[in-house]
CSV table of C-alpha atoms and ligand atoms in Angstrom, one decimal:
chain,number,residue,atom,x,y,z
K,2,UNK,CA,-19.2,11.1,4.1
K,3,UNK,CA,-21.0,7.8,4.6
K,4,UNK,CA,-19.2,5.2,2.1
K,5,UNK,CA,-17.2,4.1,5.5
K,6,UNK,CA,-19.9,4.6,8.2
K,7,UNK,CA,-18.4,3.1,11.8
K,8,UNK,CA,-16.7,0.2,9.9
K,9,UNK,CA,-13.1,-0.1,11.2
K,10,UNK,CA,-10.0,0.0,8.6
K,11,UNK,CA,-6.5,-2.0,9.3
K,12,UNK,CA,-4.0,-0.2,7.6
K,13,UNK,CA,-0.1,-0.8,7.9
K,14,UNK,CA,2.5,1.3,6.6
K,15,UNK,CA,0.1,4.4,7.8
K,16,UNK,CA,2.4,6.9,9.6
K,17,UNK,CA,3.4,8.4,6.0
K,18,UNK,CA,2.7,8.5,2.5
K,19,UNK,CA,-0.4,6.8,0.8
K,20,UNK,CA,-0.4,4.6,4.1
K,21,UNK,CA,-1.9,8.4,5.6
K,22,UNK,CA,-3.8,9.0,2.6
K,23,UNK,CA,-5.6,5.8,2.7
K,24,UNK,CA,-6.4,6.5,6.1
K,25,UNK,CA,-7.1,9.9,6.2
K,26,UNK,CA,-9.7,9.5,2.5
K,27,UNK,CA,-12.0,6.9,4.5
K,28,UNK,CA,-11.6,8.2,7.7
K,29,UNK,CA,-13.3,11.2,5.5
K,30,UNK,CA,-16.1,8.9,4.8
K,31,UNK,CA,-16.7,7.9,8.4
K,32,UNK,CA,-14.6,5.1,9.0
K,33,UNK,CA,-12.6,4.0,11.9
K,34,UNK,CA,-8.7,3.1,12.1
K,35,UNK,CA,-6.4,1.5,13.3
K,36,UNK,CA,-2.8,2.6,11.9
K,37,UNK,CA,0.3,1.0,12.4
K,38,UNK,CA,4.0,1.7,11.3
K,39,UNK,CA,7.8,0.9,12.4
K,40,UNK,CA,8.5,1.0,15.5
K,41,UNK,CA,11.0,4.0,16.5
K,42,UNK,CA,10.9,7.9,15.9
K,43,UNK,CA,9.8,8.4,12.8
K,44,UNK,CA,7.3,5.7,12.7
K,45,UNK,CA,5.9,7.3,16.0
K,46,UNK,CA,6.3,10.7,14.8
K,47,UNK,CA,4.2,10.4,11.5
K,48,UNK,CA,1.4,7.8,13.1
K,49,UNK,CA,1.0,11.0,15.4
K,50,UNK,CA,0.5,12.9,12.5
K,51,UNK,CA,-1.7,10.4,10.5
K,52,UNK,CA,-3.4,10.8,14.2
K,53,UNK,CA,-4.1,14.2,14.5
K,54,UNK,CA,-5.3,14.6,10.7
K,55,UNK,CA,-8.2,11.5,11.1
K,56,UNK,CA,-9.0,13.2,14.8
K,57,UNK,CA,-9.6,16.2,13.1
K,58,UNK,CA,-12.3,14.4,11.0
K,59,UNK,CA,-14.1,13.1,13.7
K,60,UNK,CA,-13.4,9.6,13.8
K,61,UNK,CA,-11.6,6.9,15.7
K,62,UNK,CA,-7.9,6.2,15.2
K,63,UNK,CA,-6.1,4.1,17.6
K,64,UNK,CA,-2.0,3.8,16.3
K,65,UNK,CA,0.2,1.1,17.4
K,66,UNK,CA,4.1,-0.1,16.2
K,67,UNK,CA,4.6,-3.0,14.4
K,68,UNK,CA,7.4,-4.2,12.0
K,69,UNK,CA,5.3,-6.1,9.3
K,70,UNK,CA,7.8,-8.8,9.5
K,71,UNK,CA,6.7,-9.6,13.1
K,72,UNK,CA,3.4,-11.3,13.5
K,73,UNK,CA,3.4,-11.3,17.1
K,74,UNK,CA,3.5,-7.4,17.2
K,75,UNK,CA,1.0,-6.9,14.4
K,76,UNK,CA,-1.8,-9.6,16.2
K,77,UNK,CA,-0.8,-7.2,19.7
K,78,UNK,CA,-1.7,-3.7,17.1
K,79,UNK,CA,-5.0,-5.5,16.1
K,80,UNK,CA,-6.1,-7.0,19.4
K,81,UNK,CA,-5.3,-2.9,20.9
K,82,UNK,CA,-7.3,-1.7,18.2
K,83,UNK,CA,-10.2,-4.4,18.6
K,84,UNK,CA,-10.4,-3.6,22.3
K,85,UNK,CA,-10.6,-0.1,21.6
K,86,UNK,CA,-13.0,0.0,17.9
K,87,UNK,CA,-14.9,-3.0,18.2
K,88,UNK,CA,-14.0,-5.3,15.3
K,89,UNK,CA,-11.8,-4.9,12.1
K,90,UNK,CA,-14.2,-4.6,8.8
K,91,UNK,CA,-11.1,-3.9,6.2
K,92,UNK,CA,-7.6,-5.0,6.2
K,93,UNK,CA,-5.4,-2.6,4.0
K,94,UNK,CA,-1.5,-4.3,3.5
K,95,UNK,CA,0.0,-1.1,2.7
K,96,UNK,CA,3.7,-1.4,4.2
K,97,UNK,CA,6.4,-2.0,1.7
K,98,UNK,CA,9.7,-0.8,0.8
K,99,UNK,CA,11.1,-0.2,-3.3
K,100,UNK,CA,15.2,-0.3,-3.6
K,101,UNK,CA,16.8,-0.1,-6.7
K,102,UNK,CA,20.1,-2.5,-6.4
K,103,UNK,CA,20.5,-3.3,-10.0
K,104,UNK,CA,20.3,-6.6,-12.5
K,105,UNK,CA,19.1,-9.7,-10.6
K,106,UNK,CA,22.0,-11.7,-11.0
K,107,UNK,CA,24.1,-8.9,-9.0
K,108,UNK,CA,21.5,-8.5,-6.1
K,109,UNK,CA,22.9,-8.6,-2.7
K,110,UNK,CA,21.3,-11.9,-0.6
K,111,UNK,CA,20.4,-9.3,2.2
K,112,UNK,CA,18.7,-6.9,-0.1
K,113,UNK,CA,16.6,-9.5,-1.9
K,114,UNK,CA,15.2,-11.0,1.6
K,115,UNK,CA,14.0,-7.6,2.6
K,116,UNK,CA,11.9,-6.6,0.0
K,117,UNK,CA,10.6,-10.4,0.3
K,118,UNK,CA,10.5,-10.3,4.2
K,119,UNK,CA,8.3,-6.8,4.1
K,120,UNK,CA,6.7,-6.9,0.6
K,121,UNK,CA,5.3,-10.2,0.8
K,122,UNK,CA,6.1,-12.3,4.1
K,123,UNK,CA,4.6,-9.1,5.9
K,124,UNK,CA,1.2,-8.5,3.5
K,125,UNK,CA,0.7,-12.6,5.2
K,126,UNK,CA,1.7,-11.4,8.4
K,127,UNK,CA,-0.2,-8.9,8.2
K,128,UNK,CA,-3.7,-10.4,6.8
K,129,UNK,CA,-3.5,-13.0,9.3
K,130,UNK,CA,-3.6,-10.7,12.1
K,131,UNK,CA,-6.7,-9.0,11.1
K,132,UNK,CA,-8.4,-12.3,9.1
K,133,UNK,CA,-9.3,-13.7,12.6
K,134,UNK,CA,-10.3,-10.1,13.8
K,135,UNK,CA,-12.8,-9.3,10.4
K,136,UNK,CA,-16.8,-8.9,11.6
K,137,UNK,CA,-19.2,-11.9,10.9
K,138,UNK,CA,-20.9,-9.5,8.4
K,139,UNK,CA,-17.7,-10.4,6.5
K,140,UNK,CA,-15.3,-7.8,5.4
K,141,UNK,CA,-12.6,-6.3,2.4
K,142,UNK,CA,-8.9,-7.4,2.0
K,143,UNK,CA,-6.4,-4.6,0.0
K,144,UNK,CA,-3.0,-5.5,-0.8
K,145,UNK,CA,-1.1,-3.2,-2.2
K,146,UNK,CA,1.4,-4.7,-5.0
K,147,UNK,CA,2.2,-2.1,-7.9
K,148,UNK,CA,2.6,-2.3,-11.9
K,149,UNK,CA,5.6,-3.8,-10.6
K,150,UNK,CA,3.2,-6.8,-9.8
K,151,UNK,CA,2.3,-6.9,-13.4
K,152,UNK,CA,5.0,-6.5,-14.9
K,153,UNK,CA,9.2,-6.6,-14.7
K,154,UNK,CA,10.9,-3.8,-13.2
K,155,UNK,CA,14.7,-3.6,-14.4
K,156,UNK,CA,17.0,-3.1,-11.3
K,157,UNK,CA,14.5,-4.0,-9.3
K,158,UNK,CA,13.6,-7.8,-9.3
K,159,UNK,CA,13.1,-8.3,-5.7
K,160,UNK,CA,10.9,-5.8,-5.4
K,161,UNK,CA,9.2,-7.0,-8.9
K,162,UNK,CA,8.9,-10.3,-7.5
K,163,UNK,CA,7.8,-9.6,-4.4
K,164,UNK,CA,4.7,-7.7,-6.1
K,165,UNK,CA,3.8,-10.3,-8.4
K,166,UNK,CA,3.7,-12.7,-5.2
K,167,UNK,CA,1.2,-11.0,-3.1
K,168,UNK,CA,-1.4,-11.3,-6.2
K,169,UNK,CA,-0.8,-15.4,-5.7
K,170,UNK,CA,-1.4,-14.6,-2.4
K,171,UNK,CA,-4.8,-12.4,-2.8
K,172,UNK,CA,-5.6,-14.8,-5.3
K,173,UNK,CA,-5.6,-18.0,-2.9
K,174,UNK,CA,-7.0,-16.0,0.1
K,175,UNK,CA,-10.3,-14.7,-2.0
K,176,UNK,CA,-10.7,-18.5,-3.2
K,177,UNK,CA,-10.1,-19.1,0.5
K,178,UNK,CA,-11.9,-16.7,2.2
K,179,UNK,CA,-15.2,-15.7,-0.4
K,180,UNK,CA,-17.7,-18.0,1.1
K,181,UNK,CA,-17.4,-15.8,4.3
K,182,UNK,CA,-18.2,-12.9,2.4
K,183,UNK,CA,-14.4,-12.0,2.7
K,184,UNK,CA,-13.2,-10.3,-0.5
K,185,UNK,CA,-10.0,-10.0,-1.4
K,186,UNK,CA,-8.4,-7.7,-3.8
K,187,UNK,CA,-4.9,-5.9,-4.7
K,188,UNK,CA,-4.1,-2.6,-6.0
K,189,UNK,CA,-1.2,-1.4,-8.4
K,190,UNK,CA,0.0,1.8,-8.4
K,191,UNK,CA,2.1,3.0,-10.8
K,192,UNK,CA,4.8,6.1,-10.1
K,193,UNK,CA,2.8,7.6,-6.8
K,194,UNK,CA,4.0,11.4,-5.6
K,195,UNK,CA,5.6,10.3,-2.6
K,196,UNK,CA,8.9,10.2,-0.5
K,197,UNK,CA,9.6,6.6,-2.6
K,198,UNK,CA,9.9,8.5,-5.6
K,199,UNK,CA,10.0,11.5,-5.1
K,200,UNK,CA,13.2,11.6,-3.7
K,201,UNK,CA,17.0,12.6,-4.8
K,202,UNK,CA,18.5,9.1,-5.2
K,203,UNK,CA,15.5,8.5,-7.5
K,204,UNK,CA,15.8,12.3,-9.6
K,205,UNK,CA,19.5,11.2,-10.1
K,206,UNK,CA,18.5,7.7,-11.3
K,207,UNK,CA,16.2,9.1,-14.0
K,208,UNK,CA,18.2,11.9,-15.0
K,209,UNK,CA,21.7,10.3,-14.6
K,210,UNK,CA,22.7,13.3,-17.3
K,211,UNK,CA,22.3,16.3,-14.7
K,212,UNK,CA,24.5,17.3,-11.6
K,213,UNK,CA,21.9,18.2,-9.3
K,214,UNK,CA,18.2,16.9,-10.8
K,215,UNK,CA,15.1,17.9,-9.4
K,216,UNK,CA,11.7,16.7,-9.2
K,217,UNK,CA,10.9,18.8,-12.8
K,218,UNK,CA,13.6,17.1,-14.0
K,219,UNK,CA,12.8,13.6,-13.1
K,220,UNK,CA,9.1,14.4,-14.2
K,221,UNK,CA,9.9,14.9,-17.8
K,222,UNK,CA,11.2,10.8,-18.0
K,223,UNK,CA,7.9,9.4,-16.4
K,224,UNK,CA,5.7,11.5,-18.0
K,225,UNK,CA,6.7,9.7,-21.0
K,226,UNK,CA,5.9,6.2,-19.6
K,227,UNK,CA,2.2,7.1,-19.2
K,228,UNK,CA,-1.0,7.6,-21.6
K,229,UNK,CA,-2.5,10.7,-19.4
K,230,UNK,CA,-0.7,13.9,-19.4
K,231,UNK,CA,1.2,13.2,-15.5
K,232,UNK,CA,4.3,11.8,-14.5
K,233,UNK,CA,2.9,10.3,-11.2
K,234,UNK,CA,-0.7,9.9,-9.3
K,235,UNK,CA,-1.5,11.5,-6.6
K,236,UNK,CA,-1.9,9.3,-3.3
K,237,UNK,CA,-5.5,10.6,-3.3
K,238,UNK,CA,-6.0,8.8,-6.6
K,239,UNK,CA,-4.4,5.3,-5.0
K,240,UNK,CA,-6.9,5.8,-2.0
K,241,UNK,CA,-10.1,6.5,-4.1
K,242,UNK,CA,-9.7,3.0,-5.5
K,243,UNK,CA,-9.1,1.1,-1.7
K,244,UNK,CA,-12.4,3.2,-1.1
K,245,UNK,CA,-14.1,1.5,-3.6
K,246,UNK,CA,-12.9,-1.9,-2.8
K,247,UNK,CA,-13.0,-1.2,0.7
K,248,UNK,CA,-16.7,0.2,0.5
K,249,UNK,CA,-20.2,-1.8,-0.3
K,250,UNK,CA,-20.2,-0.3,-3.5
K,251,UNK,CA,-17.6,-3.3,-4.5
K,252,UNK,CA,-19.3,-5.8,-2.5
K,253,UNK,CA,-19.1,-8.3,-5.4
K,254,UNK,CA,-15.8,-7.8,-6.6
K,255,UNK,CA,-12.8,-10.4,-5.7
K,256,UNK,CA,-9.9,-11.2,-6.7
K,257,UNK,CA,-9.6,-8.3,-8.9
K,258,UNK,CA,-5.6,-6.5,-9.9
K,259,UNK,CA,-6.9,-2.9,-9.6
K,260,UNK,CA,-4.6,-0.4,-11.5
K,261,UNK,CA,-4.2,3.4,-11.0
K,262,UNK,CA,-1.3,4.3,-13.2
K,263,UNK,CA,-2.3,6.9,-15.6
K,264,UNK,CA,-2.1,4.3,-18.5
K,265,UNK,CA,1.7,3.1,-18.3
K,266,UNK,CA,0.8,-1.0,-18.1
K,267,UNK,CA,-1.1,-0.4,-21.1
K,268,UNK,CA,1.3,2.1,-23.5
K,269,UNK,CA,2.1,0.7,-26.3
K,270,UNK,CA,6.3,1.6,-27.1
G,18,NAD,N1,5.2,5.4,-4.3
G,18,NAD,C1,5.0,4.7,-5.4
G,18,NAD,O1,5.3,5.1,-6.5
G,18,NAD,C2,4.5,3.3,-5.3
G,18,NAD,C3,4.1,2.7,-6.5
G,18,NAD,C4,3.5,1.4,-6.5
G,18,NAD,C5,3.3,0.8,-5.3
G,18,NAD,N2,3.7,1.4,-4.1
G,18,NAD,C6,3.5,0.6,-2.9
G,18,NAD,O2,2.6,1.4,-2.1
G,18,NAD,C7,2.9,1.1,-0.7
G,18,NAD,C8,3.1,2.4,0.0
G,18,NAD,O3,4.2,3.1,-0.6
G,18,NAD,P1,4.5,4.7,-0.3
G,18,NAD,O4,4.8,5.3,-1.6
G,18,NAD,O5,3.4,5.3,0.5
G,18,NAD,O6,5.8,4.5,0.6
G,18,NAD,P2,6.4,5.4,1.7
G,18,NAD,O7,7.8,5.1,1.8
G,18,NAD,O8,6.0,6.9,1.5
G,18,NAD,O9,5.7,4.9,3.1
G,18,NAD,C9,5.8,3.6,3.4
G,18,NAD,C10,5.4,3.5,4.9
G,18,NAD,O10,5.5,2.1,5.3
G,18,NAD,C11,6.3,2.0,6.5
G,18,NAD,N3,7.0,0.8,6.5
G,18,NAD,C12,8.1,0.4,5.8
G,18,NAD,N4,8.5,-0.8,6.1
G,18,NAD,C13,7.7,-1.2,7.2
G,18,NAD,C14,7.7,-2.4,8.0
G,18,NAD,N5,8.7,-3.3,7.8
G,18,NAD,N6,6.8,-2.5,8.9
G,18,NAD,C15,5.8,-1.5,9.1
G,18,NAD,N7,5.8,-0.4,8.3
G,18,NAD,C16,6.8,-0.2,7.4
G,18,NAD,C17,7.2,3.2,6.4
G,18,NAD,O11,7.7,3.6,7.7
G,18,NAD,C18,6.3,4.3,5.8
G,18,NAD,O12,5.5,4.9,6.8
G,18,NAD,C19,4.1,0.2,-0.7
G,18,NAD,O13,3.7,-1.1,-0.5
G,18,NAD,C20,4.7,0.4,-2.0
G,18,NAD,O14,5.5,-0.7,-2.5
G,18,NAD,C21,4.3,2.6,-4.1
């Protein structure tokens, strides 16, 4: 419990799945955070939760509401959280949203802008909040992309392309940003056991030959896409990996694609 000691972790997108596990895995190794998700009920309701679970370990958390896609709100989340922590040490741009509209020539103008908007625009949005905010020791930038960000993902280009962007981004920033000991790195999941997947629209996309398909069900189709013997990881696994990058233990590794995906970007057909 000391990979995280007192250093203070930015993390968007926290109030629910791996968002809460990142927070909740290096809160368990002592650090500090600062959690923000939408503004409304259920943003408020599960950075409450995300709350009470980091609390219960002993450390810091101070939550605030932010739509990624407004920078003003984010730089108000950071500056609460500064006033209350300190500094910011790690920057973790978790937030994002997956839709599955179809081929890219039939995606809706709205729909595309969205996943753009939060996917991308808000990963900038939200590293320059917390860049300004990062210690003079230096400090650790996550994004969060996906196998998505390495390769295509049929029926879902926006999101596809939105992933392959933030690496650009990363890519620049730890160019930008390594001489101040800033290190910059992204992370790509592949199928993770949360609400994005695991989730009926989802089950009936996989297993459009069943009525009423269940989690099981859907199981059996992605099980087949990876080398390992799972379907999905866990969010546990995603957040051992932004522990490592987040941690000293990485201190000389930028501008690396980090992937946790139980072997699907690398199974041969
Ligand atoms: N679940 C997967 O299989 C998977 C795979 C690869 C990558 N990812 C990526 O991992 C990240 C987290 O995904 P997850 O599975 O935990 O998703 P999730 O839907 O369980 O949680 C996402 C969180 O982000 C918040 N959020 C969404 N839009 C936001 C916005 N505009 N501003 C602020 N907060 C916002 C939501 O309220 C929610 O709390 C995303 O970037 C996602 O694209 C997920």
């Amino acid at each position: 419990m000391s990979r995280m000691t007192d250093k203070v972790v930015l993390i968007t997108g926290a109030g629910a799945g791996m968002g809460r596990s990142h927070a909740v895995r290096l809160a368990e190794e002592g650090a500090d955070i600062i959690a923000v998700d939408l503004p409304g009920e259920v943003g408020e309701q599960g950075l409450a939760e995300t709350s009470r679970l980091v609390q219960a370990l002993g450390r810091s958390i101070v939550t605030a509401t932010a739509d990624v896609r407004d920078h003003g709100a984010l730089d108000d989340a950071v500056a609460t959280g500064v006033a209350r922590l300190g500094s910011v040490d790690v920057i973790v741009a978790n937030a994002g949203i997956c839709e599955t509209p179809g081929p890219s020539w039939t995606i809706d103008e709205e729909v595309w802008n969205r996943a753009i908007d939060i996917n991308l625009t808000g990963a900038w949005n939200t590293v320059k909040a917390g860049v300004a905010a990062l210690s003079a020791a230096g400090g650790s930038v996550i994004i969060i992309s996906s196998t998505a960000g390495i390769s295509g993902a049929a029926g879902r280009s926006q999101y596809s392309a939105s992933k392959h962007a933030v690496v650009g981004l990363a890519r620049t920033l730890a160019n930008e940003l390594g001489r101040q000991s800033i290190r910059v790195n992204t992370v790509h999941p592949g199928a993770v056991g949360t609400d994005m997947v695991l989730n009926p629209e989802t089950f009936a996309r996989l297993r459009p030959d069943l009525v009423a398909p269940t989690a099981a069900d859907a199981a059996e189709v992605l099980r087949a896409n990876t080398l390992l013997p799972v379907p999905w990881v866990e969010s546990v696994d995603v957040s051992n990996a932004v522990l490592f990058l987040a941690s000293d233990e990485s201190r000389y590794v930028t501008g690396l694609q980090m992937v946790v995906d139980a072997g699907q970007t690398q199974k041969v057909a």
